[in-house]
C-alpha positions as MATLAB code, in Angstrom:
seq = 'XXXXXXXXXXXXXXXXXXXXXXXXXXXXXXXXXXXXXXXXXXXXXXXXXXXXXXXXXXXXXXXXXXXXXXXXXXXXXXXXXXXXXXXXXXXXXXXXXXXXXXXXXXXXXXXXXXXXXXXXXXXXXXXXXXXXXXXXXXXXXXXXXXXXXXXXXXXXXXXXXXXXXXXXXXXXXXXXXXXXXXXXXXXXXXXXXXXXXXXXXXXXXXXXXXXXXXXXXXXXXXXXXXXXXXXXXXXXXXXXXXXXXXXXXXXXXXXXXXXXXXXXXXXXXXXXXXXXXXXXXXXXXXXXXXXXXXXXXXXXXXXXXXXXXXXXXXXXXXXXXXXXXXXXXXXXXXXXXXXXXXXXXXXXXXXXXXXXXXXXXXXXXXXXXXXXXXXXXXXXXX';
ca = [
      13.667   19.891   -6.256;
      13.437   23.137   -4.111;
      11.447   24.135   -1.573;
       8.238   25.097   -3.093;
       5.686   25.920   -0.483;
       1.909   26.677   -0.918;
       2.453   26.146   -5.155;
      -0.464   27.453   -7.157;
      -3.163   24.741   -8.238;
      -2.097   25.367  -11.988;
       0.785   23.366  -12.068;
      -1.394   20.225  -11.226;
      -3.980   20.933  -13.728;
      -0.864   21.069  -16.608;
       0.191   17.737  -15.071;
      -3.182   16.005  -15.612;
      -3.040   14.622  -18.848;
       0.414   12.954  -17.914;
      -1.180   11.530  -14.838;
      -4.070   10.526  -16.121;
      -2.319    7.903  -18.723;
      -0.917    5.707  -16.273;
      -3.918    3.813  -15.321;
      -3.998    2.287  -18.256;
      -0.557    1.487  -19.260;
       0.905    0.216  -16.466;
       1.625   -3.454  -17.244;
       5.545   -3.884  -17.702;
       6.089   -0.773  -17.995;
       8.373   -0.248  -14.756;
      11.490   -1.932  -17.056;
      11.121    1.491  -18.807;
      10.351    3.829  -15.864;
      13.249    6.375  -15.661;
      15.765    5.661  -12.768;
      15.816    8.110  -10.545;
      14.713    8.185   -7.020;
      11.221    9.100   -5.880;
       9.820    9.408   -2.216;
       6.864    6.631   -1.276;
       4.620    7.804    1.704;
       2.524    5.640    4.058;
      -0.333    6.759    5.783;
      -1.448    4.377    8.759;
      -4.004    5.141   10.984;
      -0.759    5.639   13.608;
       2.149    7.031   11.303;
       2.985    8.988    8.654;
       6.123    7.707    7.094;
       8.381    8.946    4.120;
      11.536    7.288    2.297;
      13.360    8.228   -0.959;
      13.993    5.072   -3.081;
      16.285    4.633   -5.877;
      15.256    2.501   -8.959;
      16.245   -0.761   -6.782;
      14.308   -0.394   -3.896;
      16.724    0.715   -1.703;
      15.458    3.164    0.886;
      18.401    6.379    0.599;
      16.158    8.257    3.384;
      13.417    8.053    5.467;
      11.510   10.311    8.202;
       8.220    9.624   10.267;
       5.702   11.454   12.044;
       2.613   10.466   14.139;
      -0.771   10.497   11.984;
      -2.642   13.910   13.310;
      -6.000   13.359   14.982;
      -8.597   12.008   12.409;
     -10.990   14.749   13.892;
      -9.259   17.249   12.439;
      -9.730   18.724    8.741;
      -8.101   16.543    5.928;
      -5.955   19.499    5.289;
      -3.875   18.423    8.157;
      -2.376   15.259    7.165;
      -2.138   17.117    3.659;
      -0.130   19.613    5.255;
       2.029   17.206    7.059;
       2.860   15.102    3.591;
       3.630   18.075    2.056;
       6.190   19.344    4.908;
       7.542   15.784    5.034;
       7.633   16.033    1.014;
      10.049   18.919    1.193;
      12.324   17.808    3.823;
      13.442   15.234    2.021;
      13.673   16.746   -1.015;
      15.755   19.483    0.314;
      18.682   16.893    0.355;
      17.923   14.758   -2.587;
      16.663   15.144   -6.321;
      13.252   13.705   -6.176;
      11.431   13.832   -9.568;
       7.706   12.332   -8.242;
       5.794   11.200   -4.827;
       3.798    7.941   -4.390;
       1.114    7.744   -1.623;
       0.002    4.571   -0.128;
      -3.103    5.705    1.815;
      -4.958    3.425    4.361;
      -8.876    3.512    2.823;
     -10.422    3.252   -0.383;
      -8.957    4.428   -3.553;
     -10.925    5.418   -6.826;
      -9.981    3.574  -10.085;
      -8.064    6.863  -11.462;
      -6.068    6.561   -8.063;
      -7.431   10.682   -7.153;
     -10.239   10.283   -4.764;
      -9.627    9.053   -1.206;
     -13.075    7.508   -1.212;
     -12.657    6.738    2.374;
      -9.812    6.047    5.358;
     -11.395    4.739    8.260;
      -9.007    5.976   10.857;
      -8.677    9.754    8.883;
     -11.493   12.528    8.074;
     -10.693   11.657    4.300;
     -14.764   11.103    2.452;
     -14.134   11.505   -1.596;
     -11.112   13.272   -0.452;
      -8.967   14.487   -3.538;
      -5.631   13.799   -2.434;
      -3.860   13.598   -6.076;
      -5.085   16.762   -6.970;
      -4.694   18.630   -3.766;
      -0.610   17.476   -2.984;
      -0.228   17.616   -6.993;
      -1.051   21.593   -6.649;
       1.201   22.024   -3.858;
       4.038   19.745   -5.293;
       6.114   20.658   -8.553;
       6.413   16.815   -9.213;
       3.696   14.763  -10.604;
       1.559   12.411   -7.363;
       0.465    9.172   -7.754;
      -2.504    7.258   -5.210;
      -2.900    3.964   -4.244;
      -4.200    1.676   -1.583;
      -1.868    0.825    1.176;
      -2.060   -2.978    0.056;
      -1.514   -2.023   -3.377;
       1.379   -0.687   -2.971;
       2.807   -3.118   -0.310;
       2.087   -5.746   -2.914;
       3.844   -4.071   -5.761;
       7.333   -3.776   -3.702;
       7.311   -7.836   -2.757;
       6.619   -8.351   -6.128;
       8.873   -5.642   -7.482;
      11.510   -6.662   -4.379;
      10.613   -9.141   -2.439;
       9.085  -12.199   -1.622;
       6.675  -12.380   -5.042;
       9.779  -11.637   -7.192;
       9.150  -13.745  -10.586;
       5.569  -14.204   -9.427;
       2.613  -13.937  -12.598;
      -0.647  -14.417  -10.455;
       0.229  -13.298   -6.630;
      -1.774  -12.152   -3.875;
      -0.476  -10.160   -0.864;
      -2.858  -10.305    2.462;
      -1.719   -7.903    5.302;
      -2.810   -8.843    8.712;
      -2.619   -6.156   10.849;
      -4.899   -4.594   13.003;
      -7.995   -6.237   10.305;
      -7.177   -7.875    7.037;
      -6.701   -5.951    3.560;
      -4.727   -7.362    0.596;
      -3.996   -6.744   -3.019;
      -3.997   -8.656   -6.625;
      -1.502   -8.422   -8.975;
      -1.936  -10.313  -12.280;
       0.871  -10.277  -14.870;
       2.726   -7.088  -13.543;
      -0.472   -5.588  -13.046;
      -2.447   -4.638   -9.682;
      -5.872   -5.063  -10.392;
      -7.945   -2.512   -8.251;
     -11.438   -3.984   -9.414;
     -14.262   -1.089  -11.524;
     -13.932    1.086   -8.976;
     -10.491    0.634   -7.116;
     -11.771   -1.089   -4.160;
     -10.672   -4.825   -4.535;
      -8.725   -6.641   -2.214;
     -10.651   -6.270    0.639;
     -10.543   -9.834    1.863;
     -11.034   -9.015    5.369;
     -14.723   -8.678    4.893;
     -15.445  -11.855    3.248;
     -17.706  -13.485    5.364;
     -16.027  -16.723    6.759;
     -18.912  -17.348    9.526;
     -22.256  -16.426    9.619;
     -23.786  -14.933   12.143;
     -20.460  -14.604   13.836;
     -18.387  -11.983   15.495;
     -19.629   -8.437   14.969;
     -17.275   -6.394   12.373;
     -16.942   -2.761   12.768;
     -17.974   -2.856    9.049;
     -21.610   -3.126   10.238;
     -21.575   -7.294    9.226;
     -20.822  -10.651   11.219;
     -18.562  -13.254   10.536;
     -15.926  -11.152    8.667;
     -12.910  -13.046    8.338;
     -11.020  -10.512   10.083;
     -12.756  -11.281   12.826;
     -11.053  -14.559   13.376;
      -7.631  -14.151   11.843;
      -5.838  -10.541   12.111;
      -4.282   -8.661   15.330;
      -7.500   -7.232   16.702;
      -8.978  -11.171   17.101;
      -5.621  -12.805   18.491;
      -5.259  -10.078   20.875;
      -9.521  -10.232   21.944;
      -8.908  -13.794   22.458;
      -6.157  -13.025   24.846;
      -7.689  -10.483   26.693;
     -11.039  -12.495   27.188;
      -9.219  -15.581   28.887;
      -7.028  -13.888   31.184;
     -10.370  -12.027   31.881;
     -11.890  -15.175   32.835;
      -8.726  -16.032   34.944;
      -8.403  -19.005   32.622;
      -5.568  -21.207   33.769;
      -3.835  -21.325   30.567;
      -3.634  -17.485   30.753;
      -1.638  -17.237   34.382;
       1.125  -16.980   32.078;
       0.684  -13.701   30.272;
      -1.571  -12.159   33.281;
       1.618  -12.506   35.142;
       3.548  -10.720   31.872;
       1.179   -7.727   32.453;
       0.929   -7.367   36.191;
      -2.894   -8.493   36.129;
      -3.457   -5.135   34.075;
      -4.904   -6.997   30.832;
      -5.799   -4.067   28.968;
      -1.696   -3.784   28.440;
      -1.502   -7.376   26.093;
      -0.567   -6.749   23.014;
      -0.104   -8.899   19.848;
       3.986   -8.129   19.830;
       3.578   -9.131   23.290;
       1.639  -12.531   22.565;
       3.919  -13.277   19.504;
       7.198  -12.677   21.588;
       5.508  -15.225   24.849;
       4.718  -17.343   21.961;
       8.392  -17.711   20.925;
       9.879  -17.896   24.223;
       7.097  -21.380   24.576;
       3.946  -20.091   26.190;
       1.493  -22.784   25.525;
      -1.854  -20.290   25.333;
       0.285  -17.826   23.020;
       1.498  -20.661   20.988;
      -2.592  -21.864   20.666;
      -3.924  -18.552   19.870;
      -1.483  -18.369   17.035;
      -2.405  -21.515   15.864;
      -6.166  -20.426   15.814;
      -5.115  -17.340   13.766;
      -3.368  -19.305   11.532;
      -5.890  -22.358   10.837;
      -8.480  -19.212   10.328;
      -5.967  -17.602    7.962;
      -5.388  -20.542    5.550;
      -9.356  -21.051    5.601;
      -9.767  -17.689    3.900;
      -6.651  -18.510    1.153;
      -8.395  -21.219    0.159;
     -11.212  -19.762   -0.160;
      -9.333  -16.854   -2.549;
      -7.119  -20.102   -4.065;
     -10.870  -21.072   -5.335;
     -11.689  -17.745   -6.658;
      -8.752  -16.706   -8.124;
      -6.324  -19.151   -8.686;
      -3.018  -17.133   -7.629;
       0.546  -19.121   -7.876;
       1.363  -17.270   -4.821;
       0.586  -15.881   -1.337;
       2.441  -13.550   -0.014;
       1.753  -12.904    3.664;
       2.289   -9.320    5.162;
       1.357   -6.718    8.333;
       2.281   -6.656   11.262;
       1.238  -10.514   12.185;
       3.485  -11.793   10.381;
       6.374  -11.511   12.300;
       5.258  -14.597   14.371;
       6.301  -16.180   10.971;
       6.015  -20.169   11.060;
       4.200  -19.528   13.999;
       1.508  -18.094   12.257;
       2.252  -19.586    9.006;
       2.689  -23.183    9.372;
      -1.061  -23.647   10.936;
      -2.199  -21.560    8.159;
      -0.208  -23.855    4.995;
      -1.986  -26.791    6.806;
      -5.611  -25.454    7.245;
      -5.577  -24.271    3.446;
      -4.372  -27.932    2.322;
      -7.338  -29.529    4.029;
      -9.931  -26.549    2.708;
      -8.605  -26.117   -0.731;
     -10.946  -27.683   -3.661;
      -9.958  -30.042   -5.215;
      -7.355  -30.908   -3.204;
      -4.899  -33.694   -4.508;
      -5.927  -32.697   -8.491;
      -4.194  -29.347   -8.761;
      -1.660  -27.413   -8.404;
      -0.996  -25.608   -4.757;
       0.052  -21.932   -4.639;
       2.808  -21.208   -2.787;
       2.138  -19.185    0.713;
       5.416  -17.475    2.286;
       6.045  -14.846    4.437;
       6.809  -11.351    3.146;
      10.437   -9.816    2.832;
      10.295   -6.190    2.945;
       8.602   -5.360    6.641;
       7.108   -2.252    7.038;
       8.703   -0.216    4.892;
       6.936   -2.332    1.721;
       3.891    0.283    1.376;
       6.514    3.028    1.480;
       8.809    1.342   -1.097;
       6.034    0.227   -3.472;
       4.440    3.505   -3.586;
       7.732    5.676   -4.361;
       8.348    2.842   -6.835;
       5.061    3.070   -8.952;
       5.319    6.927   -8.451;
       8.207    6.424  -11.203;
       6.005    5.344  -13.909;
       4.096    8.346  -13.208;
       7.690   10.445  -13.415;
       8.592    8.974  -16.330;
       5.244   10.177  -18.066;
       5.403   13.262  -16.822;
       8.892   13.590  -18.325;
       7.885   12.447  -21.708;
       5.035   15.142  -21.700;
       7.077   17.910  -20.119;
       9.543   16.845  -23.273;
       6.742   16.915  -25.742;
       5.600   20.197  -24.508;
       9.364   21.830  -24.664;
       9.693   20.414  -28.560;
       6.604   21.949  -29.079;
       7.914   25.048  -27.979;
      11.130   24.977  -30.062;
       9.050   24.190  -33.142;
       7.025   27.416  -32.501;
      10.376   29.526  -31.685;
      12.368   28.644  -35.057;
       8.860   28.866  -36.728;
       8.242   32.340  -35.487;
      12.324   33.137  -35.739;
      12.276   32.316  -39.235;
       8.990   33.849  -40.049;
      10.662   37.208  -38.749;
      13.611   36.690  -40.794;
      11.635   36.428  -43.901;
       9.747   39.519  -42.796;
      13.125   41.315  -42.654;
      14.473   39.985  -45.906;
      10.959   40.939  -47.684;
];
């Protein structure tokens, strides 16, 4: 792929039709997506990152950049996908790009319907990269894609019913049924964070109270940390003495890593994040009956930690506990990189659609050149 620059918006419109089929045919169809390597971006709130990954999920290259400043026009982080876009692809042969964005995507995986740390409101990503691009663009959500690589990759491999919850900063999460993310009527499911776990409880900055982010993700571990060494609790003299008494430093790396090395109030916290965590699975084992969860985000690196508090808390809450089968709830494999990964990787079903039309397109214009070549010839003969 060369370096193409400011491309005019035509070559996205020819593209549509191609694009526009894979929303419906997805299912299974990645064991005949063509094998060649594709570039996944991630967009956090933080980071812009971009990989090239072959047809096995291995990562050949990747690059990063800080996230410009949301206040600024979505042209901006356009502009920086794009330039990241043809860096890469000035040293390999990449044949489609896959965009895990942080925010709302529409069911035809187009519209950025919203990114709460970006300027992006019924933002038309697919379209806009797709005109500036000579290879086809798929969108998803973050989660969605994160989800597709552990079950494409990772943790979820062999998986029919899994469910991927990423706790980071807040909660999101993703669905995949049968080889099949299900993104809900219009593209939004799988945001678990705002289920309401407590009423009346902590405010959200969703505008509601008693979201269960509120009480199991990185934002709540780390505001139950800061408020006890801000009451000079005794069980914080630990980690008030890790920050020099400036509390507005703790961290949840920080609080995971005390944790490990046997801070009792690090350890607890953890254990309060976890018990909350496996309340909300079971509450999601009731709805939807998965085989597996697969735990992601940055949180998860406190791994049993986290995790063992959680398998016990959704044991006691499941229903119907003791008649039925229990879904499975490990940690995922891939780290950060899974959004990047799963987004090059579903970008290849979009590739391989693009070929076949491309293909369809170039018969069609053979057909027309020996019809019209042998049209002249009988002219000539006449």
């Amino acid at each position: 792929m060369s370096t193409y620059g400011n491309f005019s918006a035509p070559i996205g419109s020819r593209r549509a039709p191609a694009l526009r089929t894979v929303g419906t045919r997805e299912r299974r169809s990645h064991l005949t997506a063509p094998r060649v390597p594709t570039v996944g971006i991630d967009i956090g709130g933080t980071k812009v990152m971009a990989g090239v990954v072959d047809a096995d999920g291995n990562i050949l290259e990747k690059v990063r950049t800080e996230t410009p400043d949301k206040s600024k026009s979505p042209k901006v982080v356009e502009d920086t996908i794009v330039e990241l876009v043809l860096d890469l692809s000035d040293r390999h042969d990449v044949h489609a790009v896959g965009v895990g964005a942080a925010g709302w995507v529409d069911a035809d995986r187009n519209r950025v319907l919203f990114a709460p740390h970006l300027s992006w409101r019924n933002e038309p990503l697919r379209d806009r990269l797709s005109g500036r691009l000579a290879v086809p663009v798929l969108v998803d959500n973050d989660a969605n894609t994160a989800a597709w690589a552990e079950w494409r990759f990772g943790a979820g491999r062999g998986e029919d019913h899994l469910v991927m919850i990423t706790l980071g900063t807040g909660i999101g999460g993703a669905i995949l049924e049968d080889g099949q993310v299900k993104r809900g009527k219009y593209g939004v499911a799988g945001e678990f964070g705002h289920m309401q776990v407590v009423p009346g409880g902590h405010r959200c900055p969703c505008g509601n109270r008693g979201c269960w982010e509120q009480y199991s993700s990185g934002n709540a571990l780390v505001r139950e940390a800061k408020e006890l060494a801000a009451a000079d609790s005794p069980v914080a003299y630990g980690i008030i003495e890790h920050v020099k008494g400036q509390i507005g430093d703790i961290s949840g790396p920080m609080i995971t890593e005390l944790a490990r090395e046997g801070d009792a109030m690090c350890i607890e916290l953890l254990q309060d994040i976890g018990q909350w965590l496996g309340v909300g699975i079971a509450n999601l084992a009731a709805a939807l009956d998965p085989s597996c969860f697969v735990i992601g985000g940055g949180v998860s690196a406190a791994d049993d930690l986290l995790i063992s508090p959680a398998r016990d808390a959704f044991k006691r809450q499941l229903t119907g506990r003791g008649y039925r089968p229990e879904a499975r709830i490990v940690r995922a494999q891939l780290g950060p990189e899974a959004g990047m990964v799963g987004a090059a990787d579903l970008a290849r079903l979009v590739a391989r659609r693009f070929r076949r039309a491309k293909r369809r397109r170039v018969e069609r214009y053979e057909r027309f050149e020996r019809f019209t070549e042998a049209a002249r010839r009988t002219q000539d003969t006449a």
